[in-house]
Tab-separated table of N, CA and C and ligand atoms in Angstrom:
chain	number	residue	atom	x	y	z
A	1	MET	N	-47.992	129.725	14.266
A	1	MET	CA	-48.896	129.004	13.341
A	1	MET	C	-50.250	128.792	14.014
A	2	LYS	N	-51.306	129.267	13.332
A	2	LYS	CA	-52.652	129.160	13.902
A	2	LYS	C	-53.447	128.124	13.087
A	3	ILE	N	-53.995	127.146	13.756
A	3	ILE	CA	-54.719	126.071	13.074
A	3	ILE	C	-56.175	126.074	13.517
A	4	GLY	N	-57.094	126.202	12.548
A	4	GLY	CA	-58.526	126.121	12.828
A	4	GLY	C	-58.963	124.661	12.771
A	5	ILE	N	-59.786	124.254	13.732
A	5	ILE	CA	-60.236	122.857	13.759
A	5	ILE	C	-61.753	122.825	13.790
A	6	CYS	N	-62.353	122.025	12.913
A	6	CYS	CA	-63.812	121.886	12.983
A	6	CYS	C	-64.207	120.421	12.974
A	7	ASN	N	-65.391	120.180	13.472
A	7	ASN	CA	-65.893	118.810	13.636
A	7	ASN	C	-67.401	118.842	13.756
A	8	ASP	N	-68.025	117.732	13.340
A	8	ASP	CA	-69.446	117.560	13.678
A	8	ASP	C	-69.512	116.691	14.937
A	9	HIS	N	-70.699	116.165	15.234
A	9	HIS	CA	-70.888	115.390	16.465
A	9	HIS	C	-70.021	114.118	16.498
A	10	ALA	N	-69.609	113.624	15.334
A	10	ALA	CA	-68.790	112.405	15.295
A	10	ALA	C	-67.338	112.671	15.697
A	11	GLY	N	-66.937	113.938	15.707
A	11	GLY	CA	-65.516	114.236	15.923
A	11	GLY	C	-65.199	115.044	17.159
A	12	VAL	N	-66.135	115.147	18.087
A	12	VAL	CA	-65.935	116.010	19.262
A	12	VAL	C	-64.726	115.569	20.101
A	13	ASP	N	-64.685	114.310	20.441
A	13	ASP	CA	-63.613	113.805	21.302
A	13	ASP	C	-62.242	113.978	20.639
A	14	TYR	N	-62.134	113.594	19.377
A	14	TYR	CA	-60.850	113.724	18.677
A	14	TYR	C	-60.465	115.192	18.532
A	15	LYS	N	-61.431	116.074	18.291
A	15	LYS	CA	-61.132	117.510	18.185
A	15	LYS	C	-60.459	118.013	19.464
A	16	PHE	N	-61.077	117.710	20.621
A	16	PHE	CA	-60.517	118.214	21.880
A	16	PHE	C	-59.137	117.610	22.162
A	17	ARG	N	-59.007	116.309	21.883
A	17	ARG	CA	-57.721	115.650	22.143
A	17	ARG	C	-56.630	116.190	21.222
A	18	LEU	N	-56.987	116.449	19.966
A	18	LEU	CA	-55.984	116.976	19.033
A	18	LEU	C	-55.632	118.423	19.373
A	19	MET	N	-56.610	119.212	19.799
A	19	MET	CA	-56.317	120.594	20.196
A	19	MET	C	-55.307	120.602	21.348
A	20	GLU	N	-55.506	119.697	22.286
A	20	GLU	CA	-54.586	119.624	23.429
A	20	GLU	C	-53.183	119.219	22.953
A	21	TYR	N	-53.136	118.241	22.072
A	21	TYR	CA	-51.843	117.775	21.543
A	21	TYR	C	-51.126	118.907	20.806
A	22	LEU	N	-51.856	119.613	19.954
A	22	LEU	CA	-51.234	120.683	19.157
A	22	LEU	C	-50.805	121.850	20.038
A	23	SER	N	-51.606	122.176	21.041
A	23	SER	CA	-51.220	123.246	21.968
A	23	SER	C	-49.912	122.885	22.653
A	24	GLY	N	-49.768	121.622	23.028
A	24	GLY	CA	-48.545	121.153	23.677
A	24	GLY	C	-47.331	121.267	22.773
A	25	LYS	N	-47.577	121.278	21.463
A	25	LYS	CA	-46.470	121.405	20.512
A	25	LYS	C	-46.245	122.862	20.095
A	26	GLY	N	-47.005	123.782	20.707
A	26	GLY	CA	-46.781	125.202	20.459
A	26	GLY	C	-47.663	125.827	19.395
A	27	TYR	N	-48.612	125.057	18.852
A	27	TYR	CA	-49.531	125.627	17.862
A	27	TYR	C	-50.677	126.335	18.571
A	28	GLU	N	-51.151	127.414	17.964
A	28	GLU	CA	-52.370	128.053	18.455
A	28	GLU	C	-53.539	127.394	17.722
A	29	THR	N	-54.562	127.006	18.430
A	29	THR	CA	-55.700	126.361	17.770
A	29	THR	C	-56.957	127.210	17.957
A	30	VAL	N	-57.823	127.175	16.950
A	30	VAL	CA	-59.090	127.898	17.007
A	30	VAL	C	-60.192	126.877	16.739
A	31	ASN	N	-61.149	126.823	17.631
A	31	ASN	CA	-62.201	125.810	17.581
A	31	ASN	C	-63.409	126.301	16.764
A	32	PHE	N	-63.644	125.690	15.615
A	32	PHE	CA	-64.794	126.022	14.766
A	32	PHE	C	-65.895	124.973	14.864
A	33	GLY	N	-65.667	123.907	15.613
A	33	GLY	CA	-66.604	122.785	15.592
A	33	GLY	C	-67.637	122.827	16.697
A	34	THR	N	-68.517	121.826	16.662
A	34	THR	CA	-69.472	121.691	17.752
A	34	THR	C	-68.758	121.044	18.947
A	35	ASP	N	-69.216	121.388	20.144
A	35	ASP	CA	-68.587	120.846	21.355
A	35	ASP	C	-69.451	119.784	22.028
A	36	THR	N	-70.547	119.391	21.378
A	36	THR	CA	-71.408	118.363	21.970
A	36	THR	C	-71.646	117.242	20.955
A	37	THR	N	-72.111	116.098	21.446
A	37	THR	CA	-72.368	114.958	20.566
A	37	THR	C	-73.804	114.971	20.023
A	38	GLU	N	-74.489	116.070	20.230
A	38	GLU	CA	-75.836	116.204	19.661
A	38	GLU	C	-75.718	116.322	18.143
A	39	SER	N	-76.556	115.585	17.439
A	39	SER	CA	-76.469	115.532	15.984
A	39	SER	C	-76.575	116.923	15.354
A	40	MET	N	-75.660	117.214	14.428
A	40	MET	CA	-75.667	118.513	13.748
A	40	MET	C	-75.220	118.313	12.301
A	41	ASP	N	-75.262	119.384	11.522
A	41	ASP	CA	-74.980	119.311	10.084
A	41	ASP	C	-73.575	119.844	9.789
A	42	TYR	N	-72.700	118.971	9.269
A	42	TYR	CA	-71.285	119.350	9.080
A	42	TYR	C	-71.064	120.608	8.224
A	43	PRO	N	-71.904	120.923	7.208
A	43	PRO	CA	-71.611	122.151	6.446
A	43	PRO	C	-71.668	123.411	7.306
A	44	ASP	N	-72.445	123.368	8.389
A	44	ASP	CA	-72.576	124.558	9.243
A	44	ASP	C	-71.258	124.943	9.913
A	45	VAL	N	-70.350	123.991	10.062
A	45	VAL	CA	-69.046	124.318	10.643
A	45	VAL	C	-67.922	124.279	9.599
A	46	ALA	N	-68.142	123.531	8.520
A	46	ALA	CA	-67.111	123.446	7.466
A	46	ALA	C	-66.946	124.796	6.761
A	47	HIS	N	-68.054	125.437	6.419
A	47	HIS	CA	-67.949	126.696	5.666
A	47	HIS	C	-67.251	127.813	6.464
A	48	PRO	N	-67.572	128.015	7.739
A	48	PRO	CA	-66.825	129.037	8.498
A	48	PRO	C	-65.326	128.736	8.586
A	49	LEU	N	-64.947	127.473	8.710
A	49	LEU	CA	-63.518	127.142	8.736
A	49	LEU	C	-62.888	127.480	7.378
A	50	ALA	N	-63.550	127.096	6.300
A	50	ALA	CA	-63.014	127.375	4.960
A	50	ALA	C	-62.829	128.885	4.768
A	51	GLU	N	-63.814	129.663	5.199
A	51	GLU	CA	-63.728	131.128	5.043
A	51	GLU	C	-62.565	131.694	5.855
A	52	ALA	N	-62.334	131.130	7.024
A	52	ALA	CA	-61.223	131.607	7.875
A	52	ALA	C	-59.873	131.290	7.229
A	53	VAL	N	-59.746	130.124	6.623
A	53	VAL	CA	-58.493	129.773	5.944
A	53	VAL	C	-58.312	130.690	4.733
A	54	GLU	N	-59.371	130.865	3.957
A	54	GLU	CA	-59.261	131.701	2.752
A	54	GLU	C	-58.908	133.151	3.105
A	55	ALA	N	-59.435	133.637	4.219
A	55	ALA	CA	-59.195	135.029	4.627
A	55	ALA	C	-57.875	135.191	5.371
A	56	GLY	N	-57.211	134.078	5.688
A	56	GLY	CA	-55.938	134.153	6.402
A	56	GLY	C	-56.099	134.373	7.902
A	57	ARG	N	-57.321	134.190	8.411
A	57	ARG	CA	-57.493	134.338	9.866
A	57	ARG	C	-56.881	133.152	10.601
A	58	VAL	N	-56.777	132.020	9.926
A	58	VAL	CA	-55.988	130.884	10.424
A	58	VAL	C	-55.080	130.453	9.278
A	59	ASP	N	-53.965	129.814	9.612
A	59	ASP	CA	-53.002	129.420	8.575
A	59	ASP	C	-53.408	128.131	7.870
A	60	LEU	N	-53.947	127.202	8.625
A	60	LEU	CA	-54.329	125.892	8.103
A	60	LEU	C	-55.588	125.430	8.827
A	61	GLY	N	-56.227	124.384	8.287
A	61	GLY	CA	-57.396	123.832	8.955
A	61	GLY	C	-57.310	122.320	9.091
A	62	ILE	N	-58.022	121.823	10.084
A	62	ILE	CA	-58.170	120.371	10.278
A	62	ILE	C	-59.651	120.127	10.528
A	63	ALA	N	-60.221	119.089	9.886
A	63	ALA	CA	-61.645	118.823	10.046
A	63	ALA	C	-61.895	117.337	10.281
A	64	PHE	N	-62.859	117.060	11.145
A	64	PHE	CA	-63.300	115.692	11.419
A	64	PHE	C	-64.797	115.578	11.178
A	65	CYS	N	-65.210	114.510	10.512
A	65	CYS	CA	-66.587	114.037	10.627
A	65	CYS	C	-66.486	112.521	10.641
A	66	GLY	N	-67.609	111.825	10.575
A	66	GLY	CA	-67.564	110.374	10.712
A	66	GLY	C	-66.658	109.732	9.668
A	67	THR	N	-66.951	109.973	8.407
A	67	THR	CA	-66.157	109.395	7.312
A	67	THR	C	-65.125	110.365	6.766
A	68	GLY	N	-65.291	111.642	7.053
A	68	GLY	CA	-64.447	112.685	6.472
A	68	GLY	C	-64.998	113.219	5.163
A	69	ASN	N	-65.904	112.479	4.553
A	69	ASN	CA	-66.359	112.893	3.220
A	69	ASN	C	-67.250	114.123	3.221
A	70	GLY	N	-68.157	114.216	4.180
A	70	GLY	CA	-69.033	115.392	4.216
A	70	GLY	C	-68.231	116.670	4.405
A	71	MET	N	-67.248	116.616	5.295
A	71	MET	CA	-66.394	117.789	5.512
A	71	MET	C	-65.601	118.110	4.248
A	72	ALA	N	-64.998	117.096	3.639
A	72	ALA	CA	-64.182	117.342	2.442
A	72	ALA	C	-65.039	117.940	1.322
A	73	MET	N	-66.222	117.406	1.129
A	73	MET	CA	-67.102	117.915	0.060
A	73	MET	C	-67.487	119.362	0.314
A	74	SER	N	-67.806	119.691	1.553
A	74	SER	CA	-68.215	121.068	1.881
A	74	SER	C	-67.038	122.033	1.751
A	75	LEU	N	-65.910	121.670	2.322
A	75	LEU	CA	-64.729	122.547	2.292
A	75	LEU	C	-64.263	122.797	0.866
A	76	ASN	N	-64.315	121.768	0.043
A	76	ASN	CA	-63.787	121.897	-1.322
A	76	ASN	C	-64.711	122.690	-2.256
A	77	LYS	N	-65.850	123.145	-1.754
A	77	LYS	CA	-66.692	124.067	-2.531
A	77	LYS	C	-66.083	125.467	-2.575
A	78	HIS	N	-65.085	125.703	-1.719
A	78	HIS	CA	-64.442	127.021	-1.653
A	78	HIS	C	-63.241	127.038	-2.593
A	79	ARG	N	-63.170	128.080	-3.400
A	79	ARG	CA	-62.177	128.143	-4.476
A	79	ARG	C	-60.732	127.957	-4.022
A	80	ASN	N	-60.389	128.525	-2.879
A	80	ASN	CA	-58.986	128.472	-2.449
A	80	ASN	C	-58.709	127.427	-1.370
A	81	ILE	N	-59.639	126.516	-1.232
A	81	ILE	CA	-59.434	125.429	-0.273
A	81	ILE	C	-59.094	124.142	-1.021
A	82	ARG	N	-58.054	123.479	-0.527
A	82	ARG	CA	-57.750	122.124	-0.974
A	82	ARG	C	-57.820	121.257	0.277
A	83	ALA	N	-58.990	120.644	0.466
A	83	ALA	CA	-59.189	119.800	1.638
A	83	ALA	C	-58.913	118.359	1.239
A	84	GLY	N	-57.956	117.743	1.915
A	84	GLY	CA	-57.565	116.380	1.566
A	84	GLY	C	-57.906	115.400	2.672
A	85	LEU	N	-58.550	114.314	2.280
A	85	LEU	CA	-58.935	113.263	3.231
A	85	LEU	C	-57.757	112.300	3.419
A	86	ALA	N	-57.370	112.074	4.658
A	86	ALA	CA	-56.250	111.159	4.941
A	86	ALA	C	-56.638	110.199	6.055
A	87	TRP	N	-56.299	108.936	5.868
A	87	TRP	CA	-56.637	107.911	6.850
A	87	TRP	C	-55.421	107.106	7.290
A	88	ASN	N	-54.241	107.452	6.799
A	88	ASN	CA	-53.021	106.864	7.357
A	88	ASN	C	-51.873	107.859	7.177
A	89	GLU	N	-50.754	107.546	7.812
A	89	GLU	CA	-49.622	108.469	7.870
A	89	GLU	C	-49.077	108.803	6.485
A	90	GLU	N	-48.979	107.801	5.631
A	90	GLU	CA	-48.411	108.026	4.297
A	90	GLU	C	-49.287	108.992	3.488
A	91	ILE	N	-50.586	108.835	3.602
A	91	ILE	CA	-51.481	109.748	2.880
A	91	ILE	C	-51.416	111.142	3.505
A	92	GLY	N	-51.245	111.200	4.822
A	92	GLY	CA	-51.069	112.495	5.484
A	92	GLY	C	-49.873	113.257	4.925
A	93	LYS	N	-48.815	112.531	4.626
A	93	LYS	CA	-47.611	113.145	4.046
A	93	LYS	C	-47.865	113.543	2.588
A	94	LEU	N	-48.446	112.631	1.829
A	94	LEU	CA	-48.643	112.883	0.392
A	94	LEU	C	-49.659	113.996	0.112
A	95	VAL	N	-50.624	114.138	1.020
A	95	VAL	CA	-51.653	115.158	0.779
A	95	VAL	C	-51.057	116.563	0.913
A	96	LYS	N	-49.928	116.681	1.591
A	96	LYS	CA	-49.197	117.949	1.602
A	96	LYS	C	-48.191	117.974	0.451
A	97	GLN	N	-47.387	116.936	0.303
A	97	GLN	CA	-46.327	116.933	-0.720
A	97	GLN	C	-46.880	117.079	-2.139
A	98	HIS	N	-47.969	116.403	-2.434
A	98	HIS	CA	-48.498	116.388	-3.804
A	98	HIS	C	-49.698	117.308	-4.015
A	99	ASN	N	-50.531	117.462	-3.004
A	99	ASN	CA	-51.775	118.222	-3.176
A	99	ASN	C	-51.766	119.564	-2.458
A	100	ASN	N	-50.757	119.820	-1.663
A	100	ASN	CA	-50.660	121.055	-0.877
A	100	ASN	C	-51.967	121.363	-0.148
A	101	ALA	N	-52.533	120.344	0.471
A	101	ALA	CA	-53.809	120.522	1.182
A	101	ALA	C	-53.654	121.577	2.272
A	102	ASN	N	-54.545	122.575	2.240
A	102	ASN	CA	-54.515	123.563	3.320
A	102	ASN	C	-55.535	123.230	4.410
A	103	VAL	N	-56.331	122.195	4.170
A	103	VAL	CA	-57.154	121.626	5.241
A	103	VAL	C	-56.981	120.106	5.208
A	104	LEU	N	-56.688	119.550	6.346
A	104	LEU	CA	-56.555	118.098	6.501
A	104	LEU	C	-57.869	117.566	7.063
A	105	VAL	N	-58.436	116.561	6.394
A	105	VAL	CA	-59.702	115.981	6.857
A	105	VAL	C	-59.460	114.526	7.258
A	106	MET	N	-60.015	114.145	8.400
A	106	MET	CA	-59.844	112.759	8.875
A	106	MET	C	-61.176	112.152	9.290
A	107	PRO	N	-61.312	110.826	9.076
A	107	PRO	CA	-62.568	110.117	9.368
A	107	PRO	C	-62.611	109.627	10.813
A	108	ALA	N	-63.213	110.400	11.693
A	108	ALA	CA	-63.136	110.136	13.137
A	108	ALA	C	-63.648	108.750	13.525
A	109	ARG	N	-64.623	108.235	12.774
A	109	ARG	CA	-65.218	106.949	13.165
A	109	ARG	C	-64.448	105.749	12.632
A	110	PHE	N	-63.381	105.986	11.879
A	110	PHE	CA	-62.713	104.861	11.213
A	110	PHE	C	-61.221	104.750	11.489
A	111	ILE	N	-60.685	105.644	12.307
A	111	ILE	CA	-59.260	105.529	12.655
A	111	ILE	C	-59.092	105.755	14.151
A	112	PRO	N	-58.117	105.062	14.766
A	112	PRO	CA	-57.854	105.294	16.193
A	112	PRO	C	-57.160	106.641	16.388
A	113	PHE	N	-57.206	107.156	17.620
A	113	PHE	CA	-56.633	108.485	17.847
A	113	PHE	C	-55.126	108.513	17.570
A	114	GLY	N	-54.453	107.421	17.818
A	114	GLY	CA	-53.015	107.370	17.522
A	114	GLY	C	-52.730	107.655	16.055
A	115	GLU	N	-53.617	107.200	15.186
A	115	GLU	CA	-53.452	107.454	13.748
A	115	GLU	C	-53.678	108.940	13.445
A	116	VAL	N	-54.619	109.548	14.159
A	116	VAL	CA	-54.857	110.991	14.001
A	116	VAL	C	-53.567	111.770	14.266
A	117	ILE	N	-52.870	111.398	15.314
A	117	ILE	CA	-51.614	112.071	15.656
A	117	ILE	C	-50.566	111.835	14.576
A	118	ARG	N	-50.433	110.584	14.139
A	118	ARG	CA	-49.413	110.277	13.119
A	118	ARG	C	-49.714	111.010	11.809
A	119	ILE	N	-50.981	111.045	11.419
A	119	ILE	CA	-51.374	111.732	10.178
A	119	ILE	C	-51.103	113.233	10.296
A	120	THR	N	-51.525	113.811	11.421
A	120	THR	CA	-51.362	115.255	11.613
A	120	THR	C	-49.884	115.638	11.621
A	121	ASP	N	-49.072	114.868	12.322
A	121	ASP	CA	-47.627	115.145	12.349
A	121	ASP	C	-47.024	115.021	10.950
A	122	ALA	N	-47.464	114.018	10.198
A	122	ALA	CA	-46.928	113.805	8.846
A	122	ALA	C	-47.290	114.982	7.943
A	123	TRP	N	-48.528	115.431	8.044
A	123	TRP	CA	-49.011	116.554	7.214
A	123	TRP	C	-48.286	117.852	7.585
A	124	LEU	N	-48.213	118.141	8.902
A	124	LEU	CA	-47.565	119.383	9.330
A	124	LEU	C	-46.064	119.360	9.063
A	125	GLY	N	-45.490	118.176	9.078
A	125	GLY	CA	-44.043	118.062	8.934
A	125	GLY	C	-43.558	117.914	7.505
A	126	SER	N	-44.482	117.926	6.548
A	126	SER	CA	-44.102	117.750	5.146
A	126	SER	C	-44.206	119.069	4.403
A	127	ALA	N	-43.533	119.117	3.271
A	127	ALA	CA	-43.555	120.337	2.450
A	127	ALA	C	-44.089	120.016	1.057
A	128	PHE	N	-44.799	120.964	0.473
A	128	PHE	CA	-45.302	120.815	-0.889
A	128	PHE	C	-44.117	120.729	-1.847
A	129	GLU	N	-44.201	119.812	-2.785
A	129	GLU	CA	-43.066	119.586	-3.696
A	129	GLU	C	-43.079	120.486	-4.927
A	130	GLY	N	-44.215	121.150	-5.204
A	130	GLY	CA	-44.270	122.054	-6.363
A	130	GLY	C	-44.080	121.299	-7.673
A	131	GLY	N	-43.499	121.988	-8.670
A	131	GLY	CA	-43.227	121.349	-9.962
A	131	GLY	C	-44.495	120.836	-10.628
A	132	ARG	N	-44.489	119.582	-11.020
A	132	ARG	CA	-45.647	119.013	-11.725
A	132	ARG	C	-46.901	119.040	-10.850
A	133	HIS	N	-46.696	119.007	-9.525
A	133	HIS	CA	-47.849	119.035	-8.626
A	133	HIS	C	-48.490	120.426	-8.596
A	134	GLN	N	-47.679	121.469	-8.750
A	134	GLN	CA	-48.234	122.822	-8.849
A	134	GLN	C	-49.094	122.936	-10.109
A	135	ARG	N	-48.591	122.423	-11.215
A	135	ARG	CA	-49.352	122.473	-12.477
A	135	ARG	C	-50.698	121.764	-12.299
A	136	ARG	N	-50.684	120.660	-11.591
A	136	ARG	CA	-51.924	119.887	-11.405
A	136	ARG	C	-52.904	120.609	-10.498
A	137	ILE	N	-52.416	121.167	-9.381
A	137	ILE	CA	-53.386	121.839	-8.505
A	137	ILE	C	-53.897	123.129	-9.145
A	138	ASP	N	-53.095	123.731	-10.038
A	138	ASP	CA	-53.573	124.919	-10.765
A	138	ASP	C	-54.786	124.588	-11.642
A	139	LYS	N	-54.928	123.330	-12.017
A	139	LYS	CA	-56.047	122.923	-12.890
A	139	LYS	C	-57.291	122.516	-12.107
A	140	ILE	N	-57.232	122.553	-10.784
A	140	ILE	CA	-58.358	122.076	-9.982
A	140	ILE	C	-59.565	123.029	-9.952
A	141	PRO	N	-59.397	124.347	-9.804
A	141	PRO	CA	-60.548	125.207	-9.528
A	141	PRO	C	-61.728	125.040	-10.479
A	142	CYS	N	-62.907	125.401	-9.983
A	142	CYS	CA	-64.184	125.231	-10.686
A	142	CYS	C	-64.122	125.855	-12.081
A	143	ARG	N	-64.849	125.283	-13.010
A	143	ARG	CA	-64.884	125.807	-14.377
A	143	ARG	C	-66.097	126.693	-14.576
B	1	RB5	C1	-72.872	111.775	10.790
B	1	RB5	O1	-73.679	110.706	11.156
B	1	RB5	C2	-72.094	111.464	9.541
B	1	RB5	O2	-72.933	111.408	8.450
B	1	RB5	C3	-71.032	112.507	9.323
B	1	RB5	O3	-70.198	112.561	10.435
B	1	RB5	C4	-70.102	112.291	8.141
B	1	RB5	O4	-69.595	110.990	8.134
B	1	RB5	C5	-70.620	112.677	6.835
B	1	RB5	O5	-69.938	112.645	5.808
């Protein structure tokens, strides 16, 4: 399983720490984010991650920015991306079970790193439930 990770300047520390954690669990990680805390524009890294997920160059994506909203808004401009913002473990689980999010977005400035781990584990460890949720996500794409 190959996971692409992107971040702006607000998520550098969490990106590196999560990459290390995921590598320890046997996941291959690909770094799409900035590696410095110098201010940068989140769409510049969100779009390449979205394209990699859509093309199958990575299986899933994880994104960090300060609130998570800029990343989610940018990623969700891509037709085959369902980027879900999660800030606790239960939402991390539901964003896979109900929304089949193929990119997990977290607000680096508003949750402790321990929550990042719990959310990521919940998301990776859950399965999409299909059924009525499939019907709903089928109605999401742009009109
Ligand atoms: C950067 O200051 C901040 O705007 C960004 O990380 C993110 O929160 C935007 O949605």
